Every structure is written in structure tokens, then in C-alpha cells.
Coordinates of C-alpha atoms and ligand atoms in Angstrom, one line a residue:
X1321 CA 91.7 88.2 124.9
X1322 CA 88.8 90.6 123.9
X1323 CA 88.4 90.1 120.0
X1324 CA 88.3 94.1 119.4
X1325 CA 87.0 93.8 115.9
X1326 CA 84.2 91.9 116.8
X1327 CA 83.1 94.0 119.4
X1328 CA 83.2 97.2 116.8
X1329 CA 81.3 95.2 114.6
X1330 CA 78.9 94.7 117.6
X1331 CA 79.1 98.4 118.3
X1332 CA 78.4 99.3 114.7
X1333 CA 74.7 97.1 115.0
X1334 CA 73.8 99.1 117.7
X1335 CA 74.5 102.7 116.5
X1336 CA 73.3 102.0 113.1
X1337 CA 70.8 98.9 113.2
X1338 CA 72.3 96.7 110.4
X1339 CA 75.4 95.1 109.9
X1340 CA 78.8 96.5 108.6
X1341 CA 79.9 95.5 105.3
X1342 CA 83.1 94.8 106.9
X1343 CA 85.6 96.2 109.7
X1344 CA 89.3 97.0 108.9
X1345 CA 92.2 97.2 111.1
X1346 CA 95.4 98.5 111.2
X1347 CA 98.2 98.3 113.8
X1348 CA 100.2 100.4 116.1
X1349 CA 104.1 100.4 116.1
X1350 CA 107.0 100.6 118.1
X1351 CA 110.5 101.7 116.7
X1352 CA 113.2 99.3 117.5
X1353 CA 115.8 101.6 116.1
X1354 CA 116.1 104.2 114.0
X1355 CA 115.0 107.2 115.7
X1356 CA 114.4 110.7 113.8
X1357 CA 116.1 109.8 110.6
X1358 CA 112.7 109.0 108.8
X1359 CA 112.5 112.8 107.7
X1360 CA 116.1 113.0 107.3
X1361 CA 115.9 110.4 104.0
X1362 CA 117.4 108.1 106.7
X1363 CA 116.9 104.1 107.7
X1364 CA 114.1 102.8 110.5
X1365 CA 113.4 99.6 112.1
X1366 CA 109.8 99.9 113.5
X1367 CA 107.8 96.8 114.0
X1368 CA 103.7 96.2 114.6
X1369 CA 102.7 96.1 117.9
X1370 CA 99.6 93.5 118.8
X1371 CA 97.6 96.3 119.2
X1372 CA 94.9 97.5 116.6
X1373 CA 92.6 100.8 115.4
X1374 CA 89.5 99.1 114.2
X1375 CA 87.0 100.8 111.6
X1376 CA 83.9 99.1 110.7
X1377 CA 82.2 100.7 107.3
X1378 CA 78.0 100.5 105.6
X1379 CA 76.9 102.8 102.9
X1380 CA 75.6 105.5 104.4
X1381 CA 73.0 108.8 103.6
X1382 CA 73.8 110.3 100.4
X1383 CA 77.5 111.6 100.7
X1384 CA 77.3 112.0 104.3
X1385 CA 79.9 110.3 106.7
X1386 CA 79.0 109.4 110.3
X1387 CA 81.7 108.2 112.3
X1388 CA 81.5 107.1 116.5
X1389 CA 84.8 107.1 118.2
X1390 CA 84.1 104.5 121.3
X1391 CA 87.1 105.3 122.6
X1392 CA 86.8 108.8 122.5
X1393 CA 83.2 108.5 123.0
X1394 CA 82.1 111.3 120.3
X1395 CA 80.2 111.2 117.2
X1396 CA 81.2 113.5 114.3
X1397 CA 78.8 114.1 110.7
X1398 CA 80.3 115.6 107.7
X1399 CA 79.5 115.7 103.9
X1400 CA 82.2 113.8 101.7
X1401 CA 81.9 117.5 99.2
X1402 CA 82.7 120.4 102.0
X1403 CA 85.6 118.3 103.6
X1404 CA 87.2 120.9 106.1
X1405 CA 89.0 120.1 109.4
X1406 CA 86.7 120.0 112.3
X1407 CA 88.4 121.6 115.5
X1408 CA 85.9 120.4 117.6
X1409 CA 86.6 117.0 116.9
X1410 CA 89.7 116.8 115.8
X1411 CA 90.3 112.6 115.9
X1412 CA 87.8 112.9 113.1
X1413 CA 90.8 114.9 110.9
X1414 CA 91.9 111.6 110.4
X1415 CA 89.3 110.0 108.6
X1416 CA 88.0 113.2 106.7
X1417 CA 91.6 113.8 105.4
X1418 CA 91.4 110.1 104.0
X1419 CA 88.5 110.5 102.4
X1420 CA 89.7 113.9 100.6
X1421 CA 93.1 112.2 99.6
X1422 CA 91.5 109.8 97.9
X1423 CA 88.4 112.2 96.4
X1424 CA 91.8 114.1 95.1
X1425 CA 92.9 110.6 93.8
X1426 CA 89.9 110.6 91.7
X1427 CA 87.7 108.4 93.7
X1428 CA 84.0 109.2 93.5
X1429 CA 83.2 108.1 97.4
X1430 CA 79.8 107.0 98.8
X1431 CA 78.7 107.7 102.0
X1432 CA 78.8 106.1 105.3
X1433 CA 78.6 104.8 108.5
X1434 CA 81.4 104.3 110.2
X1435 CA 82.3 103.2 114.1
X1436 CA 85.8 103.2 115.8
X1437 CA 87.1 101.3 117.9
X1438 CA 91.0 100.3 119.2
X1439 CA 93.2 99.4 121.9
X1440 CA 96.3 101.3 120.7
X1441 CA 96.9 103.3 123.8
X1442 CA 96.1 107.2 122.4
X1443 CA 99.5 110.2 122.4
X1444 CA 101.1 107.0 123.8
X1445 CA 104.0 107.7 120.7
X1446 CA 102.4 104.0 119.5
X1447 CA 101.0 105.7 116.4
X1448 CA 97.5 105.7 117.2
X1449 CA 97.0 108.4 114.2
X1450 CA 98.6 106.2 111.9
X1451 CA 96.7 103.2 112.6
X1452 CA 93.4 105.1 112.8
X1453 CA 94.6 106.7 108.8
X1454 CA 95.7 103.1 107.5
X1455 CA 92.2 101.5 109.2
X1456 CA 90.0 104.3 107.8
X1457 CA 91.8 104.3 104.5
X1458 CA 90.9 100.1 104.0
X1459 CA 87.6 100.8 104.9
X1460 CA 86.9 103.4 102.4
X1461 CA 88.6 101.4 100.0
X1462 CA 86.6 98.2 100.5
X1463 CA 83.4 100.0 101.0
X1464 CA 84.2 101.6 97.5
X1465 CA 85.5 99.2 96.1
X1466 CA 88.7 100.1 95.5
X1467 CA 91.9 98.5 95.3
X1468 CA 95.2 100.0 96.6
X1469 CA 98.0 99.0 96.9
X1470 CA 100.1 99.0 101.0
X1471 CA 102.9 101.1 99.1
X1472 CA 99.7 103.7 98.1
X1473 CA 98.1 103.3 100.9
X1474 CA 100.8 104.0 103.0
X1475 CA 101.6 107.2 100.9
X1476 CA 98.2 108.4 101.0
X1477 CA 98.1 108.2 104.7
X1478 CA 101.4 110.4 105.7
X1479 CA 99.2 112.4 102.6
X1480 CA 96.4 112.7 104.7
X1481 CA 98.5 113.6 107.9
X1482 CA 101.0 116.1 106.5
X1483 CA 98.4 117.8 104.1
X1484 CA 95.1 118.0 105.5
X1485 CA 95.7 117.4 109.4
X1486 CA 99.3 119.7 109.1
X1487 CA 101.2 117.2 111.4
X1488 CA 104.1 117.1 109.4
X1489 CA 105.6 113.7 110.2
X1490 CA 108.0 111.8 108.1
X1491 CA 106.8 108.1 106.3
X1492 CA 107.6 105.4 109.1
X1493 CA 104.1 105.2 110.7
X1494 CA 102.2 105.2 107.8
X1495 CA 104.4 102.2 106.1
X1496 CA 104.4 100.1 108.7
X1497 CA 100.8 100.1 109.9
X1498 CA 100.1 99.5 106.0
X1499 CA 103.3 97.1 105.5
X1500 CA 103.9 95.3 109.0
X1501 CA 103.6 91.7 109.5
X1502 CA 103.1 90.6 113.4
X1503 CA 105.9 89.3 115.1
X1504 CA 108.5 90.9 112.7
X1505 CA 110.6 94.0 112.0
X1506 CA 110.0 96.4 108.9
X1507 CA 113.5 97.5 107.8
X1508 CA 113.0 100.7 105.6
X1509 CA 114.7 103.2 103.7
X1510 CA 113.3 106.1 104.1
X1511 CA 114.6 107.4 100.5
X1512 CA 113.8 104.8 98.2
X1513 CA 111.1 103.2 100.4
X1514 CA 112.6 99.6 99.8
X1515 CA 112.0 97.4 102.7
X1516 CA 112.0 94.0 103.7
X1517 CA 110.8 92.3 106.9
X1518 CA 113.2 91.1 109.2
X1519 CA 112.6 88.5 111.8
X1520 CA 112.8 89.1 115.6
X1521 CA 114.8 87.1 117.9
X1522 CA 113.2 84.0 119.4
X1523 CA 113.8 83.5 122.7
X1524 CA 113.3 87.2 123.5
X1525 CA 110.3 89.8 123.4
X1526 CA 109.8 93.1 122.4
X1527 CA 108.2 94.9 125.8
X1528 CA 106.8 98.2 126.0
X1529 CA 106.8 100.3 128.9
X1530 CA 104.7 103.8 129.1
X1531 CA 105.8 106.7 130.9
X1532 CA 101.9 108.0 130.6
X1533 CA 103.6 111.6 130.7
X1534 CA 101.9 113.8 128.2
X1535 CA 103.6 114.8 124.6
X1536 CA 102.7 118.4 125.4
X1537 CA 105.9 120.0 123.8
X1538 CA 106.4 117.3 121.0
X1539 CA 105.1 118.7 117.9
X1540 CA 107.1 122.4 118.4
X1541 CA 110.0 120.3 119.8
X1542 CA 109.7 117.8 116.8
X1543 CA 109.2 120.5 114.0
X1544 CA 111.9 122.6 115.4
X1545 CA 114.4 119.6 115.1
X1546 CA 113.7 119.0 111.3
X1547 CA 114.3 122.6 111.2
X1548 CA 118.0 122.0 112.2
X1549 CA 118.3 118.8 110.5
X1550 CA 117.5 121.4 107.2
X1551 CA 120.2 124.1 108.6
X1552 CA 123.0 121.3 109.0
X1553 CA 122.4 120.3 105.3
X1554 CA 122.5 123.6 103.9
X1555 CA 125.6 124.4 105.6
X1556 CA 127.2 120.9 104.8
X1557 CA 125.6 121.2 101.3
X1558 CA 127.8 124.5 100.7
X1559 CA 130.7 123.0 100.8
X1560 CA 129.8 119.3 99.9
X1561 CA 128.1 118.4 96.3
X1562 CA 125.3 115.5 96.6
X1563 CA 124.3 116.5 100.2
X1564 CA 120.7 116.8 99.6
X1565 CA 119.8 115.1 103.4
X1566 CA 121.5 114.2 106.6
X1567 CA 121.1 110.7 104.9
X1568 CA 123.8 112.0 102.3
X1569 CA 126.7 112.8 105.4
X1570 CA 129.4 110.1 106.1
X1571 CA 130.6 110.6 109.6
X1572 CA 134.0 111.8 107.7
X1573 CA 132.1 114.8 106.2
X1574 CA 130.3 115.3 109.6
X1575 CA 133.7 115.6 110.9
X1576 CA 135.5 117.8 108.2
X1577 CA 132.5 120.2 108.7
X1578 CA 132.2 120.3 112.3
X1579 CA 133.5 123.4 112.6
X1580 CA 131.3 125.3 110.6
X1581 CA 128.5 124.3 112.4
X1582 CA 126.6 126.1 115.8
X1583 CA 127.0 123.6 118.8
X1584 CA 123.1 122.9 118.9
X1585 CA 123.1 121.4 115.2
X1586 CA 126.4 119.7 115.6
X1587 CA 124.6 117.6 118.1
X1588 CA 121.7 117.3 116.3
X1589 CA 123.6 116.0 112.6
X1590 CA 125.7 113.8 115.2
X1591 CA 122.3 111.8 116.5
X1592 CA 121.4 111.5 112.8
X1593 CA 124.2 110.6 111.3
X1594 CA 125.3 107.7 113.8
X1595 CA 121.7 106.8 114.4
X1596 CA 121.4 105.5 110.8
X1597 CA 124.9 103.5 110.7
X1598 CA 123.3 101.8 113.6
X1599 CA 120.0 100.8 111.8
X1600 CA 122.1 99.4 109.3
X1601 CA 124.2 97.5 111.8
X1602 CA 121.2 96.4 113.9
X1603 CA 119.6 94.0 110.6
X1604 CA 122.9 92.5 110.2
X1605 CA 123.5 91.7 113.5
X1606 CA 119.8 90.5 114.4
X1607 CA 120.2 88.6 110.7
X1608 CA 123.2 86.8 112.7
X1609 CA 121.1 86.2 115.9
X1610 CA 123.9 88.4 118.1
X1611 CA 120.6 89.8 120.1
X1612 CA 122.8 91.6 122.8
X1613 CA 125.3 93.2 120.2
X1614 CA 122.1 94.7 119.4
X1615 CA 121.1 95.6 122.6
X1616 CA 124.3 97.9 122.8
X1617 CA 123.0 99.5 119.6
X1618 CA 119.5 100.6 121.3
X1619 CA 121.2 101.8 124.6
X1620 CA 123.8 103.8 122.5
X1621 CA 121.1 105.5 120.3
X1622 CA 119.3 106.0 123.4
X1623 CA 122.1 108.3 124.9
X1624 CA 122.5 109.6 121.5
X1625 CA 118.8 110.2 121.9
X1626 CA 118.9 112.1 125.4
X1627 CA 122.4 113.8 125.0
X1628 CA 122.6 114.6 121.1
X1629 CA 119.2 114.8 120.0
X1630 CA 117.6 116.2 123.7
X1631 CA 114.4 114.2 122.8
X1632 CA 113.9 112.4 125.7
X1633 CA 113.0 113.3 129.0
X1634 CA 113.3 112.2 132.4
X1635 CA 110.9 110.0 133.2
X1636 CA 112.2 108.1 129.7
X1637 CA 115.9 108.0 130.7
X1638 CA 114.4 106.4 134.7
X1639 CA 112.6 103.2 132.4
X1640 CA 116.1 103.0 130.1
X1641 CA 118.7 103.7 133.1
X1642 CA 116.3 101.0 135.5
X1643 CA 116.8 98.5 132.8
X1644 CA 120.8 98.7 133.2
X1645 CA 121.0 96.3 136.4
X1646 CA 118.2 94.0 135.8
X1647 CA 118.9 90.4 134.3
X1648 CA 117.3 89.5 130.9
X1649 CA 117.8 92.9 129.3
X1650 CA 119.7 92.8 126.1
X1651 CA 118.3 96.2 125.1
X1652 CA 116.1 99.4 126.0
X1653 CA 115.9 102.8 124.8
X1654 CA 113.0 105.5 123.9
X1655 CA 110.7 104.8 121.3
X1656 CA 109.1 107.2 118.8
X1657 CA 109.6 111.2 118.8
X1658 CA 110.2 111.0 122.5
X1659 CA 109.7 114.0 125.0
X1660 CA 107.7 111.3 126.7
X1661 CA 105.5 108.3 125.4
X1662 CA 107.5 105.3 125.4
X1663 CA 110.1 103.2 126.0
X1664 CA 111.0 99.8 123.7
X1665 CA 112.8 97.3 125.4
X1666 CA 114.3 93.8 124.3
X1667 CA 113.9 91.4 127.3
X1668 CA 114.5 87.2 127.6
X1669 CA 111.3 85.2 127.7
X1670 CA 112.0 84.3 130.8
X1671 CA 112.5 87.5 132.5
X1672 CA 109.4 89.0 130.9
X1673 CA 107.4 88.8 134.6
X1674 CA 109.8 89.8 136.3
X1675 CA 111.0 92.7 134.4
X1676 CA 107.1 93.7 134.2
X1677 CA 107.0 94.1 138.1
X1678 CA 110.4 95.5 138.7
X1679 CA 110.7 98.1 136.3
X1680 CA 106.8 99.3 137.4
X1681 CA 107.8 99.1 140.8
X1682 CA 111.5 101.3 140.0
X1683 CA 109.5 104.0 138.0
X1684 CA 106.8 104.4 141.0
X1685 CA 109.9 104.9 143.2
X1686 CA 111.4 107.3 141.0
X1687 CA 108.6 109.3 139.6
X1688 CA 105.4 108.5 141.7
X1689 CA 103.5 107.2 138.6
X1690 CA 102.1 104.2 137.1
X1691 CA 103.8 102.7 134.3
X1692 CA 101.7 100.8 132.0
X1693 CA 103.4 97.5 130.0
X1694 CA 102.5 96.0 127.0
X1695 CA 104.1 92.5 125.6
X1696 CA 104.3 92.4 121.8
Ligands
GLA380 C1 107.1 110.4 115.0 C2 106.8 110.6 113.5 C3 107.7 109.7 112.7 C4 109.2 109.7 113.1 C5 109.3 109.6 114.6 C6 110.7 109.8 115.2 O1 106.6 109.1 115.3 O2 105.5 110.4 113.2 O3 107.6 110.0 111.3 O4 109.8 110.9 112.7 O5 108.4 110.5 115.3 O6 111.5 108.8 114.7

């Protein structure tokens, strides 16, 4: 296995001529379950992926920041006291809105040199952005000497992303590249932002397939769903007191109020509201090892997913349908916003090489294109 963090340490010799005072990494994620209801006050499951956004960090010029993307394989300069978004390179976003979160925090930052480097596949709906915030937020931190806390950190991040680079995402990403352990679950509540870690079953894996389709329509598509997330609240929130988020609406209520609602955001309150009982249900059943009950769970909230929600596509529902006659599959469905990106699925230790070549070789069949497949 390439040791990623070494190599950007490597990279940061080269570009700069002296060492790095240290590189920080952060990982990507994949949502087991628990899809959409992070912005809705709701309950997610995510879990690290082995799969990291490096940063490596030395003082730099004055208050000048220098930062090489090797994977992008751009440069970008900016002054740490005219921080402004950069639209013609906008990965940089990322680590310039860090910086200004924490200037606003009261930090007095230094300059520096910075290089990039990662292996989390990029608009992938692995949370690149989040590990690249997260990665470039230790890294300021250590080079400043500053100590935060994950709980901050991961605040400051979805800061950072909402505020300064305007994608208005809700807190999963951010908490678990900050709070993940490898090889576990991150079972949060997205209201009061307890969590605990929640161990994976044994004998199976979590496997990743990519549709490589292209997220073109996902941030109108996304922002236009927590728009009717809002409108179902404030029609349910007429009628109900203490409905202040989908979170707050039993399916009872959903059901009392159905009526009252357009078609589109009965569908779209349905998805929420079920998706988060089966969160809830998912710990306890993987807490009792009953792997396959769970499996149910991520197939149902996938067709909640595709039929309620309409946040998944075709080339997502191919991977998830494929997965319905192979053996070793407790459980598949799509991963992240959806409307492409990935799939998540929960396969047998065994079966893991086969599954690999059969469900690349089913998606070729079906949509002429090259899934890629990642073991976590
Ligand atoms: C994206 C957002 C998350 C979450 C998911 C959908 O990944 O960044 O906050 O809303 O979509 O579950």
C-alpha cells in the first residue's frame, strides 16, 4: 500500500526545500444509513473509509499561504488578511475558509506552506471536501499551535463550508472525518450532536462501488430538497406544537397531516421520517449482530431513497438492484446525497472477490461504464 502521507511529506521537500513541520490527515466517509436527515435535526450512521486527504504544513512568508494540490495539480497564493474565495481555484475555498474561521475564532495565524495530497476519490459523494476541511483545519492548528477540540473542529469545518464556500450541507461529514475511528460506525444525532462509535460486523465488509457518473444536478437538487423538508414543517408546525424539524414528526403525525400536504412533500417528509426510525433500528440490530436484519434496513431506505426522496438515479439503482441475486449480500443501497456518486454495500468476507467482479462486470452490461470498488 502507498503510504500517502509520506509521499506528501516527500512532495512538500521538493516544492519548498525543507521539511514540513508535520502532515495531517483526515478521512473520507461512507453513510451506512441515515440518508438526508442530517439537515433535518435527524440520526446518521456514516463510518470512515481507509481513504485519506493529506495536508502537510511549514511557516511560511509573512502571512502568505501557498498551497499545491497534487491531485489537482495547481498551486494557489493568498494573504491570511484579504481572505476572499478564489473562483479560479476553487479546491483552495476549502483551506482559505479554514483559515478565516479560525482568524474569526480569534486566532492570530502565521503563514505557510502547505502541499495536498489524498486518495479520497474527488465528487465521488466520499466527502472529499470534508476531509480536505478537517486535514487543513489540524494543520493550521498544529502549525499554530493551537488546540481544538474534534467536537470544534468538526463545527468549524461545516463553518467553513456553509459560510465561506456557500455549500450548505448539513453536520455529518464534518463530524465524522473529525470523530471517526477506522473500522467503526459514528452513530450521531444530528440535534444534540451525541454520538458514540458503533462496531461493524466481523465477518462482513463494508464495500464501495462508484457509478463515476458526475454530481452535475446535486447541489440545486440537494438545496431544493431541504427546501421541502422546511415547507413540510411549517405546514405540520401549524397544526402541531413542538415541530421545529422533520426530526420532531412521529409517523402518527405524518399520517394525521397527510392530507394537508402537496404530493411532492408528502414523499419527501415520508423518506425522512422512516429513514430516521431506521437509523435508530440499524444500531440496535448491529449491537445484536442480526447483520442481515440490517441489510433489509439499507435496501428499504434505498427504495425509500429512489421512490420517496427521487435522489438516486439509474445507474445507482443498476449497482443496488444487481446486488439482489448475488450471494454474500446482506445489504446495499446509495450512499451520500445521491443523484450519482456511490453506492455502500455490506458483503461476506468471503464473497468480497467475487462480488468485486460480478457487480463491475453487471454495471458494464447495463450502462457501458467502469465501476470502480473500494474495500473499507
Ligand atoms: C451530503 C451532505 C451531508 C448530508 C448528505 C445526505 O453528503 O454534505 O450533510 O446531507 O449529503 O445525507
Amino acid at each position: 500500500m502507498t503510504d500517502l502521507r509520506g509521499a506528501t511529506a516527500e512532495l512538500h521537500r521538493s516544492l519548498y526545500g525543507r521539511e514540513p513541520q508535520g502532515v495531517n490527515g483526515a478521512a473520507g466517509r461512507v453513510n451506512l444509513i441515515g440518508e438526508h436527515t442530517d439537515y433535518n435535526d435527524g440520526f446518521v450512521l456514516p463510518a470512515p473509509i481507509d481513504r485519506h486527504v493529506w495536508v502537510s504544513a511549514a511557516p511560511g512568508i509573512g502571512d502568505r499561504v501557498r498551497v499545491h494540490a497534487a491531485d489537482m495539480g495547481d498551486r494557489a497564493e493568498f494573504s491570511l488578511s484579504s481572505l476572499m474565495k478564489d473562483p479560479e481555484h476553487p479546491w483552495s475555498d476549502y483551506i482559505r475558509g479554514v483559515a478565516r474561521v479560525l482568524s474569526d475564532e480569534g486566532h492570530r495565524l502565521i503563514g505557510a506552506d502547505m502541499a495536498v495530497h489524498g486518495d479520497v476519490p474527488i465528487g465521488a459523494g466520499l466527502s472529499s471536501s470534508a476531509a480536505l476541511l478537517v486535514a487543513s483545519l489540524r494543520a493550521f492548528a498544529s502549525l499554530n499551535r493551537i488546540s481544538i477540540a474534534p467536537e470544534v473542529a468538526a463545527h468549524l469545518a461545516r463553518r467553513a463550508e456553509n459560510e465561506f464556500v456557500g455549500v450548505q450541507c448539513g453536520i455529518m461529514d464534518q463530524y465524522v472525518a473529525s470523530l471517526g475511528e477506522q473500522g467503526k460506525a459514528l452513530f450521531i444525532d444530528c440535534r444534540s450532536l451525541e454520538h458514540r462509535q458503533v462496531e461493524l460486523p466481523r465477518d462482513h465488509r463494508v464495500v464501495v462501488v462508484n457509478t463515476m457518473k458526475s454530481r452535475d444536478l446535486a447541489s440545486s437538487a440537494y438545496n431544493e430538497r431541504r427546501l421541502q423538508c422546511v415547507e413540510a414543517v411549517r405546514i405540520i408546525g401549524k397544526r402541531e406544537a413542538g415541530v421545529a424539524s422533520l426530526r420532531d414528526v412521529s409517523p402518527e403525525m405524518l399520517v394525521k397531516h397527510w392530507a394537508e400536504l402537496p404530493p411532492v412533500i408528502q414523499r419527501r417528509a415520508r423518506h425522512v421520517v422512516t429513514e430516521n426510525q431506521r437509523v435508530q433500528e440499524s444500531v440496535e440490530l448491529l449491537g445484536c449482530g442480526y447483520v442481515d436484519a440490517f441489510g433489509e434496513l439499507m435496501y428499504d431506505s434505498h427504495e425509500s431513497l429512489r421512490h420517496d426522496y427521487e435522489a438516486s438515479c439509474r445507474e445507482l439503482d443498476v449497482l443496488v438492484d444487481a446486488t439482489l441475486e448475488m450471494r454474500g449480500v446482506a445489504g446495499a443501497r446509495m450512499t451520500g446525497a445521491g443523484f450519482g456518486g456511490c453506492t455502500v454495500n455490506l458483503v461476506e468476507g468471503d464473497y468480497v472477490e467475487r462480488f468485486t467482479g460480478a457487480i463491475k462486470e453487471k454495471y458494464f452490461r447495463s450502462t457501458a461504464k467502469q465501476a470502480e470498488v473500494y474495500v473499507v
